[in-house]
mmCIF file of C-alpha atoms in Angstrom:
data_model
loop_
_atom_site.group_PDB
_atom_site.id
_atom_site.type_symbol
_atom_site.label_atom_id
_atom_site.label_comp_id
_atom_site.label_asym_id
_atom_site.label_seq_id
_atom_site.Cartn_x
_atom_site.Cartn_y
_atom_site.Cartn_z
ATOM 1 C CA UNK W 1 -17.112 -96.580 -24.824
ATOM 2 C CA UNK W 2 -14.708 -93.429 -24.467
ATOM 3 C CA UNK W 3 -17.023 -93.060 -21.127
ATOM 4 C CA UNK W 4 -16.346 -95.790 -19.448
ATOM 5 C CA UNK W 5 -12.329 -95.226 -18.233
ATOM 6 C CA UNK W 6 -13.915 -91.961 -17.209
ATOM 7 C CA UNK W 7 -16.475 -93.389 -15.126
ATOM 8 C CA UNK W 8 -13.833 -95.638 -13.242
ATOM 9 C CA UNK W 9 -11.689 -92.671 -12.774
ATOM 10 C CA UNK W 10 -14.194 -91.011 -11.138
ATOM 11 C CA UNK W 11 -15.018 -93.868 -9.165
ATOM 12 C CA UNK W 12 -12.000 -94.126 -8.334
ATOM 13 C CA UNK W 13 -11.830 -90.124 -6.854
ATOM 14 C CA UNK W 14 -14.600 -90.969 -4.873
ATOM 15 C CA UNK W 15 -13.653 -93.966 -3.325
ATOM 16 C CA UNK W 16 -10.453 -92.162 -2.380
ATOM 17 C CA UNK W 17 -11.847 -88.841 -0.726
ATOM 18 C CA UNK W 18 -14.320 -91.366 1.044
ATOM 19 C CA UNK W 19 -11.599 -92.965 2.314
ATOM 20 C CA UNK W 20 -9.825 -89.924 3.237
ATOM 21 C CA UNK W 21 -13.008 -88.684 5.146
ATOM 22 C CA UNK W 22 -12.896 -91.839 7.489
ATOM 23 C CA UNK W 23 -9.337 -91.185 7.838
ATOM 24 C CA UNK W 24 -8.725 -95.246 8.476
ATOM 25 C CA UNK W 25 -4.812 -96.052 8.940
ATOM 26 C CA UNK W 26 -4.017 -99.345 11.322
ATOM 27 C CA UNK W 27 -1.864 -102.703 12.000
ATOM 28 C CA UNK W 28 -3.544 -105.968 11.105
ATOM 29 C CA UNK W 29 -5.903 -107.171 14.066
ATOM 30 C CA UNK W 30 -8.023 -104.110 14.998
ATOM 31 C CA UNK W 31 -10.527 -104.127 12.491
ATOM 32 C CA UNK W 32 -13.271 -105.006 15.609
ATOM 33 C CA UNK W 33 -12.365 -101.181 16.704
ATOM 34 C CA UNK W 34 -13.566 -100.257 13.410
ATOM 35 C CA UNK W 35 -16.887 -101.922 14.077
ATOM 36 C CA UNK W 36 -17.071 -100.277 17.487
ATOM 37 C CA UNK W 37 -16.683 -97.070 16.252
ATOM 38 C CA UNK W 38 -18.338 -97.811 13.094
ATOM 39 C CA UNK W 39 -21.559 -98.646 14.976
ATOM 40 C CA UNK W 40 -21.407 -95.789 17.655
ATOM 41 C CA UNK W 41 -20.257 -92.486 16.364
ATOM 42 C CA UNK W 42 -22.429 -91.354 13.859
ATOM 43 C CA UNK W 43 -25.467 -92.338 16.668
ATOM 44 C CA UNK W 44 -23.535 -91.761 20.056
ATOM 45 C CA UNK W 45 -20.999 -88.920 18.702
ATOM 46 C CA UNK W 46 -23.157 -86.590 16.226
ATOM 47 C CA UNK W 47 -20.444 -88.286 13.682
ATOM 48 C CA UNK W 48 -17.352 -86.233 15.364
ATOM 49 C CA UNK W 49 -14.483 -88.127 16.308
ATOM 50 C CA UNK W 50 -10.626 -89.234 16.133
ATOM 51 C CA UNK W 51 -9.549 -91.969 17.858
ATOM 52 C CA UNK W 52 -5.985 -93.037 17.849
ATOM 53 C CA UNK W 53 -4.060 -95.683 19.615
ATOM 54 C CA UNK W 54 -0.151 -96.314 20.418
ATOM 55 C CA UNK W 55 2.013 -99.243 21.699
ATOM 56 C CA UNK W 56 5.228 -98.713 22.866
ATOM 57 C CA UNK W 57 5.046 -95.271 21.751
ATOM 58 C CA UNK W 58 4.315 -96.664 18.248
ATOM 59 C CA UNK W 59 0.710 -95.465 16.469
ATOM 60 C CA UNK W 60 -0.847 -99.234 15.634
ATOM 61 C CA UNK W 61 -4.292 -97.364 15.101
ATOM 62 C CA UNK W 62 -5.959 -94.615 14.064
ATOM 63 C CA UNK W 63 -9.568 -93.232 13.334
ATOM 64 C CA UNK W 64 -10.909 -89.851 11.936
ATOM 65 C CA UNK W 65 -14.588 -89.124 11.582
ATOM 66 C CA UNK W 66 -16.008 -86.056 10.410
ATOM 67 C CA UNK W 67 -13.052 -84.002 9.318
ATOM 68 C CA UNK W 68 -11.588 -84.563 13.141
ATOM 69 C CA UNK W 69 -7.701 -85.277 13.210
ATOM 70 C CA UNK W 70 -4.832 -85.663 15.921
ATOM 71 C CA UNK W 71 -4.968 -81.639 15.419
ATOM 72 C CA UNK W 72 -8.185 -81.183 15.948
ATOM 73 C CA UNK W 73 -8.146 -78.549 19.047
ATOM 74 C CA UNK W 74 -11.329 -78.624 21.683
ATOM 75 C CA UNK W 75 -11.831 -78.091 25.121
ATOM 76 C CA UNK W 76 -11.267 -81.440 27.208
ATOM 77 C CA UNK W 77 -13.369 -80.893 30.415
ATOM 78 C CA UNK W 78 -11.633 -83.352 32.921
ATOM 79 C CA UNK W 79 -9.260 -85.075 31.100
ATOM 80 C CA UNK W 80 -7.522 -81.832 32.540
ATOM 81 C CA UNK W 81 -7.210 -83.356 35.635
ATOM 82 C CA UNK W 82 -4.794 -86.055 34.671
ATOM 83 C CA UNK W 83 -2.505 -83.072 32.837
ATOM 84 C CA UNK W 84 -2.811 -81.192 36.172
ATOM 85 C CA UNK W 85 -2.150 -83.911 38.411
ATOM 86 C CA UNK W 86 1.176 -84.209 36.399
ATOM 87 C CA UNK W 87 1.908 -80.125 37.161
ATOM 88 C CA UNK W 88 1.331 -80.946 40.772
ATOM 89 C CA UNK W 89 3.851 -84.010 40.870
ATOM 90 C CA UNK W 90 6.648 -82.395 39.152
ATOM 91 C CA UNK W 91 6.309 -79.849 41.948
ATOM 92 C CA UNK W 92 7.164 -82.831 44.411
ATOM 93 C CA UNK W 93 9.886 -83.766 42.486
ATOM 94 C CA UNK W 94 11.402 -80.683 42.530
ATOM 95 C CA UNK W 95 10.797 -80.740 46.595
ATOM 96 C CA UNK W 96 8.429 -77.631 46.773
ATOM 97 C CA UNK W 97 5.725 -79.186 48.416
ATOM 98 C CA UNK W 98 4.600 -82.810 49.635
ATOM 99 C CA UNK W 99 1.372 -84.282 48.922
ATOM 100 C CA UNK W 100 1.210 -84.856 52.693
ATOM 101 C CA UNK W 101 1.456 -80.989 53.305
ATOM 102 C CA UNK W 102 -1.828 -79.127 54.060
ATOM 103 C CA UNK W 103 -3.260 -76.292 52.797
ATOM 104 C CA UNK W 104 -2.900 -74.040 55.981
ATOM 105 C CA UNK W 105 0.881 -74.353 55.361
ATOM 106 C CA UNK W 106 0.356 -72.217 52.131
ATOM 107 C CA UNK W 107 -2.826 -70.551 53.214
ATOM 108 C CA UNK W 108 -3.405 -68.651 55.968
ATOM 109 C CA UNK W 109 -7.174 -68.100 55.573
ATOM 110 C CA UNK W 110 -8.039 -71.944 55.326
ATOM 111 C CA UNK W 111 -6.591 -72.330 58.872
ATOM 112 C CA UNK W 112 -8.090 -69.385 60.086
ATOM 113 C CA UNK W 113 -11.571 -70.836 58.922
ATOM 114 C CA UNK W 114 -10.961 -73.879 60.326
ATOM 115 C CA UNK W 115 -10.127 -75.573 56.525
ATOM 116 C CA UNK W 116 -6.406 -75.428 57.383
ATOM 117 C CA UNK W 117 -5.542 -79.726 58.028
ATOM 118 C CA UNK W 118 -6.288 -81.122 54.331
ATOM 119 C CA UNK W 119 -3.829 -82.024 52.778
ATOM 120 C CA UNK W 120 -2.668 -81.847 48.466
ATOM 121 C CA UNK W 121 -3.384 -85.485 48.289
ATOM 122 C CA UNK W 122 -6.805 -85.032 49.525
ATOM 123 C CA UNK W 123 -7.125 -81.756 47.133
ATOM 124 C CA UNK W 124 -6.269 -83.997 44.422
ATOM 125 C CA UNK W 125 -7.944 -87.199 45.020
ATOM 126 C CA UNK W 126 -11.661 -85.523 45.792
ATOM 127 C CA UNK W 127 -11.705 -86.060 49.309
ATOM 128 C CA UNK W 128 -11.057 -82.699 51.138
ATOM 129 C CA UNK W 129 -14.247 -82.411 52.420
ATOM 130 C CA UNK W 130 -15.046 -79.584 49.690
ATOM 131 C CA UNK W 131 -18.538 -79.659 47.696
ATOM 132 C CA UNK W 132 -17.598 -80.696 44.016
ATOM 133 C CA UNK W 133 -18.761 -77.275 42.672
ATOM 134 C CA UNK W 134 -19.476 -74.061 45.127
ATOM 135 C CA UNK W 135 -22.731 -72.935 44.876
ATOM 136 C CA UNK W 136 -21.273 -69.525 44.541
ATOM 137 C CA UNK W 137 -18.527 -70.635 41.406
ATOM 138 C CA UNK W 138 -15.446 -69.284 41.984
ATOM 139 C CA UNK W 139 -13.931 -71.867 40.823
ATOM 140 C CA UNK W 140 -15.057 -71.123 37.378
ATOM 141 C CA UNK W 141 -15.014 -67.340 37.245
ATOM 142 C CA UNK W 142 -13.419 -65.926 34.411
ATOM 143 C CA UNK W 143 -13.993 -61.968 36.090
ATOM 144 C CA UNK W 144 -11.658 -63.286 39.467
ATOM 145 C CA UNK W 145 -7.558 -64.642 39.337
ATOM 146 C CA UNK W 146 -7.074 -67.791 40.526
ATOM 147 C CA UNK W 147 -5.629 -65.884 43.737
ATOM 148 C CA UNK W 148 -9.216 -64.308 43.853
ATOM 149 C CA UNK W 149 -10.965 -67.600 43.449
ATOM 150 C CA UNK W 150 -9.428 -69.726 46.122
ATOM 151 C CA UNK W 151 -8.997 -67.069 48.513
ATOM 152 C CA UNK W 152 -12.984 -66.815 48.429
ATOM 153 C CA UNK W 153 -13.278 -70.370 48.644
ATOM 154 C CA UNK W 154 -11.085 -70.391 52.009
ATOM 155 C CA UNK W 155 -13.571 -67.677 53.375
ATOM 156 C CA UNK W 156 -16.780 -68.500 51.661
ATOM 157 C CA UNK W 157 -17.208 -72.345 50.643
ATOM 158 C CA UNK W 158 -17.804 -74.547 53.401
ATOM 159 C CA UNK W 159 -16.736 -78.006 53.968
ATOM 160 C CA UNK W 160 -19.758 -80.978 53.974
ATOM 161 C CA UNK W 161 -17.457 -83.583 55.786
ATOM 162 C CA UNK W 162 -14.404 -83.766 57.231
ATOM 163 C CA UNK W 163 -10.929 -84.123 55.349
ATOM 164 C CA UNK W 164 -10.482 -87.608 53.980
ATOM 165 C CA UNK W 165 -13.858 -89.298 54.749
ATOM 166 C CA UNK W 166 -16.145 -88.460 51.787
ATOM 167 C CA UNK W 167 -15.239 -88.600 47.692
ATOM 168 C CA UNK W 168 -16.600 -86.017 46.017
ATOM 169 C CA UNK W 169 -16.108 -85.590 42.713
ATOM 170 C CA UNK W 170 -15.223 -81.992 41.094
ATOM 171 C CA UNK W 171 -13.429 -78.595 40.810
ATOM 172 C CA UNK W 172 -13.366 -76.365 44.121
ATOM 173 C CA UNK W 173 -10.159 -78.578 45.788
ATOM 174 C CA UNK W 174 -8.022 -78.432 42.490
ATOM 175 C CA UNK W 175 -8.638 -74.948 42.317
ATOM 176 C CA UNK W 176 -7.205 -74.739 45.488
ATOM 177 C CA UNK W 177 -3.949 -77.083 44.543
ATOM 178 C CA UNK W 178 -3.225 -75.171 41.626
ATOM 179 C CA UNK W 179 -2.810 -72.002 43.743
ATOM 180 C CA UNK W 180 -0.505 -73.666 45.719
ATOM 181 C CA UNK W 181 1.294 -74.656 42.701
ATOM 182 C CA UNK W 182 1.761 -70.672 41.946
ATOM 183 C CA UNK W 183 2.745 -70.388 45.458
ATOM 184 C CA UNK W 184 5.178 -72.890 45.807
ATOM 185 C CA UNK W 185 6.508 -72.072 42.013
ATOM 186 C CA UNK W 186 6.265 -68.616 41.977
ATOM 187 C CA UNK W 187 4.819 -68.880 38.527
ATOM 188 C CA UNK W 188 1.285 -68.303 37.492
ATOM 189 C CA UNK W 189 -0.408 -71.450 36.388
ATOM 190 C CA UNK W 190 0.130 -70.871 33.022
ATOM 191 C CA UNK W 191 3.722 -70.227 33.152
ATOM 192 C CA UNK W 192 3.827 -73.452 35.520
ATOM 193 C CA UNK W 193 1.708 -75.875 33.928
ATOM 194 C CA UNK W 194 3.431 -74.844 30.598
ATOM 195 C CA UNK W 195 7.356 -74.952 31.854
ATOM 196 C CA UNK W 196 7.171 -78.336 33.833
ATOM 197 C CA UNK W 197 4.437 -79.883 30.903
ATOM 198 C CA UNK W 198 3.466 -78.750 27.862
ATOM 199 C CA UNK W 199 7.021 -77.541 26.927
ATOM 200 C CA UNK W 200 8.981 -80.357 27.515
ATOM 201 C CA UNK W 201 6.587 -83.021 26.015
ATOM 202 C CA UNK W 202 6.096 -81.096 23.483
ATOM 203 C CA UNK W 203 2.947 -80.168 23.455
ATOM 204 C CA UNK W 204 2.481 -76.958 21.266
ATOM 205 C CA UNK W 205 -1.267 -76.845 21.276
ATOM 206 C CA UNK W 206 -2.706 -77.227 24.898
ATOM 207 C CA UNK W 207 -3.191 -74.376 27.381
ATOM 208 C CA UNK W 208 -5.854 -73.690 30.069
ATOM 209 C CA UNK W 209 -7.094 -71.124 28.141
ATOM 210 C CA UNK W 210 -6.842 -67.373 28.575
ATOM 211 C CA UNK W 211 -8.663 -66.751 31.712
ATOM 212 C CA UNK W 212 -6.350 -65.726 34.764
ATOM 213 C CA UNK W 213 -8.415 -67.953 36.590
ATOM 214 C CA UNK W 214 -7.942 -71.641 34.878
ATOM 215 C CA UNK W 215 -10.301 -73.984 35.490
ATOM 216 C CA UNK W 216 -7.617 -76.375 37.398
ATOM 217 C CA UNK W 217 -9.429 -79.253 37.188
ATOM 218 C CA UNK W 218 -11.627 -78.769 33.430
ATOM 219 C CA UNK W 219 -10.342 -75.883 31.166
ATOM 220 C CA UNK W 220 -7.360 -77.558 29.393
ATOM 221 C CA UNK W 221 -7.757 -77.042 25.544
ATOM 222 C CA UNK W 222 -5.489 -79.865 23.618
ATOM 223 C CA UNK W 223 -5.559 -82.556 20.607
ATOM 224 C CA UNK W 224 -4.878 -85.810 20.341
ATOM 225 C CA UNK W 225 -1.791 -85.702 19.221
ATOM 226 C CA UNK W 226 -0.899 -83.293 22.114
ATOM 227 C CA UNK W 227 -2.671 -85.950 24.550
ATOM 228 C CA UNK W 228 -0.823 -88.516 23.343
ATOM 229 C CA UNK W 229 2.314 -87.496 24.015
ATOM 230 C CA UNK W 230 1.263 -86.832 27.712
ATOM 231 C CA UNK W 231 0.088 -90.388 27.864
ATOM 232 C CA UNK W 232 3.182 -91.595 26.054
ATOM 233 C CA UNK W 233 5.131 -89.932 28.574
ATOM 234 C CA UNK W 234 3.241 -90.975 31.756
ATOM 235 C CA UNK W 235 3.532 -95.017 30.415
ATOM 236 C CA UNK W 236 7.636 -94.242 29.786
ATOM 237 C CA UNK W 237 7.843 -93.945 33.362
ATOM 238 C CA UNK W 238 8.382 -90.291 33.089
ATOM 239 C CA UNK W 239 10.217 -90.076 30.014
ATOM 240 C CA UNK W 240 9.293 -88.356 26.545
ATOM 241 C CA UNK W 241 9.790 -89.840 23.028
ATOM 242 C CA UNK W 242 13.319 -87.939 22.455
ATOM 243 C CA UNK W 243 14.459 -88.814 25.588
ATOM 244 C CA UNK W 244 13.055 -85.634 28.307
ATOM 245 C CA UNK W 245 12.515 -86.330 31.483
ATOM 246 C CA UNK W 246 9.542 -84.633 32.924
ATOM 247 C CA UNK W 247 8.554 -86.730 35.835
ATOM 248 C CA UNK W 248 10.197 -89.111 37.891
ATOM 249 C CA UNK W 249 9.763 -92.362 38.096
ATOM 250 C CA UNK W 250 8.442 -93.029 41.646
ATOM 251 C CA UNK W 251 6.319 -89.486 40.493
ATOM 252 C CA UNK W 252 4.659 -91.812 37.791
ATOM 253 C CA UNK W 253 4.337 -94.078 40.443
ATOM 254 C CA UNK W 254 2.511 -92.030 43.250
ATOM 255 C CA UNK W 255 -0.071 -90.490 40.203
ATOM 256 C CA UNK W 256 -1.455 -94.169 40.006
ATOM 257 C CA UNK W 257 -1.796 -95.585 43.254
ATOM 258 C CA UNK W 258 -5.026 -95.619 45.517
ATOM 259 C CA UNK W 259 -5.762 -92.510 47.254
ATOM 260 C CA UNK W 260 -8.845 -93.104 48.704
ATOM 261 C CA UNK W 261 -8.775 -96.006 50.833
ATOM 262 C CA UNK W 262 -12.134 -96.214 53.427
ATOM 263 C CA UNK W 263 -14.122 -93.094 52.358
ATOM 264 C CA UNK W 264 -17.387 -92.948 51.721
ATOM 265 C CA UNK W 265 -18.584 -92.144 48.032
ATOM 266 C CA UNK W 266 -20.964 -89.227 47.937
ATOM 267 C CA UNK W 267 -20.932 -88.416 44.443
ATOM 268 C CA UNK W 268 -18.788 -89.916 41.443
ATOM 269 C CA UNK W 269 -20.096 -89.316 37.638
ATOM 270 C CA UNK W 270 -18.274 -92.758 36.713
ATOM 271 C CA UNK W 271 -20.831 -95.311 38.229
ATOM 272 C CA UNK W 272 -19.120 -97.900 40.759
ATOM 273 C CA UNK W 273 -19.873 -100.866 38.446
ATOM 274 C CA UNK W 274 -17.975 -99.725 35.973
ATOM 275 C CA UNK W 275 -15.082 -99.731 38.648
ATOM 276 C CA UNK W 276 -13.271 -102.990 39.089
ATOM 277 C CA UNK W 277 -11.634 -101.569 42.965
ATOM 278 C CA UNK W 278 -12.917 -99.152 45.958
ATOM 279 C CA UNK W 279 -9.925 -97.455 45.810
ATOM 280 C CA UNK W 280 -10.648 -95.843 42.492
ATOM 281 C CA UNK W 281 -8.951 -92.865 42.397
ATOM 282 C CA UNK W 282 -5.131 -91.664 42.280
ATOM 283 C CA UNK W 283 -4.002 -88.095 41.722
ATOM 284 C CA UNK W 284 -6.366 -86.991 39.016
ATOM 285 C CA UNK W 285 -6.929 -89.851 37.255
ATOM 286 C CA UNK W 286 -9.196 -93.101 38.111
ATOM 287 C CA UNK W 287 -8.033 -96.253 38.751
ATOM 288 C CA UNK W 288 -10.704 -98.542 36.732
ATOM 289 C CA UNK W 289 -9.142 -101.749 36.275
ATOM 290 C CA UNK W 290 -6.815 -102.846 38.203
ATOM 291 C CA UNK W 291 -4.764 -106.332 38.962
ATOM 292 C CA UNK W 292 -3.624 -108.327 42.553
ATOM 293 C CA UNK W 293 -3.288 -106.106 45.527
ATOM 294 C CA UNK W 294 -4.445 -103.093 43.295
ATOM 295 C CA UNK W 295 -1.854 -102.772 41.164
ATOM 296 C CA UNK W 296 -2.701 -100.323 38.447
ATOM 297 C CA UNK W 297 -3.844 -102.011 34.912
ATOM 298 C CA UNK W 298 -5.606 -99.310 33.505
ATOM 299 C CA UNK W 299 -5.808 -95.563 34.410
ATOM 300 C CA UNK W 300 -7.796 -92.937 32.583
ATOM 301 C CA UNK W 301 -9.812 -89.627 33.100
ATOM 302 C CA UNK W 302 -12.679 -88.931 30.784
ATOM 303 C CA UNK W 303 -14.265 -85.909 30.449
ATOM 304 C CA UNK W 304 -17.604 -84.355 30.534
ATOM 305 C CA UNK W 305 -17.540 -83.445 26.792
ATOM 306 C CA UNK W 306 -16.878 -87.296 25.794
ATOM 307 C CA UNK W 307 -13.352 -87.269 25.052
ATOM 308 C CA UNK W 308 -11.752 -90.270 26.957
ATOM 309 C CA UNK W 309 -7.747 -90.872 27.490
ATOM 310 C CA UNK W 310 -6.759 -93.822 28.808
ATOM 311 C CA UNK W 311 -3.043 -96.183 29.625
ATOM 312 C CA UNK W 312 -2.609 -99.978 30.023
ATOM 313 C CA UNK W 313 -0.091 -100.272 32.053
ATOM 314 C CA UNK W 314 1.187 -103.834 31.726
ATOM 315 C CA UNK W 315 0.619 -103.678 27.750
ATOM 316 C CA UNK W 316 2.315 -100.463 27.397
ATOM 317 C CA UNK W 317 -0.646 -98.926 25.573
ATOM 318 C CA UNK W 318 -2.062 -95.632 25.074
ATOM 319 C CA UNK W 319 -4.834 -94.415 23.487
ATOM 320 C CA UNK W 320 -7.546 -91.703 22.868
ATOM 321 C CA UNK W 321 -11.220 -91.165 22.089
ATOM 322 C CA UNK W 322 -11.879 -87.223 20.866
ATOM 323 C CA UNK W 323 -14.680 -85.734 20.724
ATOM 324 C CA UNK W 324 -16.680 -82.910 21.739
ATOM 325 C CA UNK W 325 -20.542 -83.432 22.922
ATOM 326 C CA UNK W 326 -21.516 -80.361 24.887
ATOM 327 C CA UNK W 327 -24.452 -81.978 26.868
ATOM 328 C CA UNK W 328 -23.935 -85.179 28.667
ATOM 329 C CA UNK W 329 -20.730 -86.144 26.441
ATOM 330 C CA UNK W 330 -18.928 -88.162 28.719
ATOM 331 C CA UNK W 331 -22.551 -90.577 29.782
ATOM 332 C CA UNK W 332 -23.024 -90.187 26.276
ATOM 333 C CA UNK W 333 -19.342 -91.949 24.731
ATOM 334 C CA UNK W 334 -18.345 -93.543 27.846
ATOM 335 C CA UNK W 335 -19.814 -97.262 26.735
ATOM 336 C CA UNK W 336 -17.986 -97.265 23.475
ATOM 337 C CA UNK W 337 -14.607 -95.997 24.963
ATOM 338 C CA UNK W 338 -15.301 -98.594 27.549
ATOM 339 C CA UNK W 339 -15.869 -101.375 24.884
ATOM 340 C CA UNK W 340 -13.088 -100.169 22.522
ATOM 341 C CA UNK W 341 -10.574 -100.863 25.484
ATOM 342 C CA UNK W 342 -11.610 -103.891 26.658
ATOM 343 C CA UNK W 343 -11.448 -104.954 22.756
ATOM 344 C CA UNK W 344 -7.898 -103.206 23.004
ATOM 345 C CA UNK W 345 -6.672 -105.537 25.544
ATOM 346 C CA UNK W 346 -7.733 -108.834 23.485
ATOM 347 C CA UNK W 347 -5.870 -107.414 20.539
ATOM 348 C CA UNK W 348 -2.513 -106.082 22.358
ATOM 349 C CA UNK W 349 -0.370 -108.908 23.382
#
């Protein structure tokens, strides 16, 4: 008989560190997230994953699975592209450069190999005319500075279409943005990305890494907590939790509208009929759903190792899936981050 309290206590223990390993904390209404998640990660996410969610800045869900927390720090492929694009604008709020500038204006050896007439915009929104990936990699050379990098891309890479006809999905024409950034800043991109970012949204724990070349447009480390305040920021108009501004308004603004207006797609890894608009694409961030005359309902930018940010505009909502799936992660998750936010949307008024 003297067993039996013992046997609930330990019961008890159990129940509690299992709980504790699921890390489950949310409002009333979102238990069908739980079965989304529930059903997919420990098939679709080798059992890795933390999703959390916020409305108006206020966490109404979260979800940990297999010791991953909002802490948890990984490399975040191209959800760096939405952090970048953010660099780049509050370089046009400051007034050092226009998205409608071109690249010859900052370097020399683009116009002297004919590359000189695209413009930022273009460099941002995948349509510079610029393979995805150079056969050659600069882009993604640690051994090279970013100086190094794009300077060989000017002389080396050549163009497959003209500016502003063709999306093409990838890394060379950040690579070249970002340069510009240190040009126009007179920072390196760490110093730059970190002053006008990371700093004042208070994001302790994301960098681009060590490399002196950063991969612009994929080699952002970060956590979801970090993320979140990024996204927090970005559906504030501009504005932080305690009250920072780090973009402007009409900065916010310009991120999310359509960029690519009557090109041709030659390669995007999100497939079109997952994409509710043909003018998908903003400044580093897709445009996926979207309401009358475009206007922006939901922007996100997955990336290639399956972690997958996202804002509802109209709803005030943020959220993020993180994960890390080396091979194919973002084909891989993309499904059940697709089918937790369309569940999000029912359950957000």
């Amino acid at each position: 008989m003297r067993a039996y309290p013992l046997l609930v206590l330990l019961f008890v223990i159990t129940a509690a560190c299992k709980k504790e390993t699921t890390g489950m904390q949310h409002a009333s209404g979102y238990d069908a997230i739980d079965k989304i998640l529930d059903d997919s990660v420990p098939v679709r996410f080798n059992g890795k994953c933390y999703a959390v969610i916020h409305v108006n800045g206020q966490e109404v869900y979260n979800r940990s699975y297999g010791g991953y927390d909002g802490n948890t720090r990984q490399l975040v492929a191209s959800c760096s592209k939405w952090l970048s694009g953010a660099v780049l604008m509050s370089l046009v709020d400051e007034g050092k450069l226009k998205l409608s500038d071109t690249v010859g204006k900052f370097l020399p050896v683009f116009t002297a190999k004919g590359k000189g007439n695209i413009t930022i915009a273009q460099l941002f929104s995948h349509t510079s005319g610029f393979p995805g990936n150079s056969s050659q990699g600069y882009e993604s050379n640690p051994l090279l500075t970013l100086e190094a990098a794009v300077d060989a891309i000017g002389r080396n890479v050549p163009l497959m279409s003209p500016p502003g006809n063709v999306f093409y999905y990838g890394g060379v024409s950040m690579q070249i943005a970002g340069r510009i950034c240190e040009i126009v800043s007179g920072k390196s991109w760490k110093e730059v990305s970190a002053a006008k970012l990371f700093i004042p949204c208070g994001m302790t724990s994301t960098d681009y890494g060590l490399t002196a070349n950063p991969v612009i447009a994929g080699g952002a480390r970060s956590t979801p907590n970090d993320y979140m305040k990024f996204l927090d920021m970005l559906v504030n108009k501009g504005v932080t939790a305690n009250g920072t501004r780090v973009l402007s308004e009409a900065a916010v603004t310009v991120m999310e509208q359509g960029q690519i207006t009557g090109v041709t797609v030659g390669y995007t890894p999100y497939p079109l009929a997952w994409l509710d608009t043909p003018d998908f694409y903003g400044i580093g961030n897709w445009r996926d759903v979207t309401g009358a005359g475009g206007a922006i309902v939901e922007s996100s930018s997955p990336g290639a190792f399956g972690s997958h940010p996202w804002i509802n505009y109209p709803k005030k909502t943020t959220g993020i899936i993180f994960t890390f799936i080396a091979q194919e992660g973002y084909l891989t998750t993309a499904p059940t981050c697709l089918k937790v936010r369309n569940a999000v949307r029912s359950i957000v008024p």
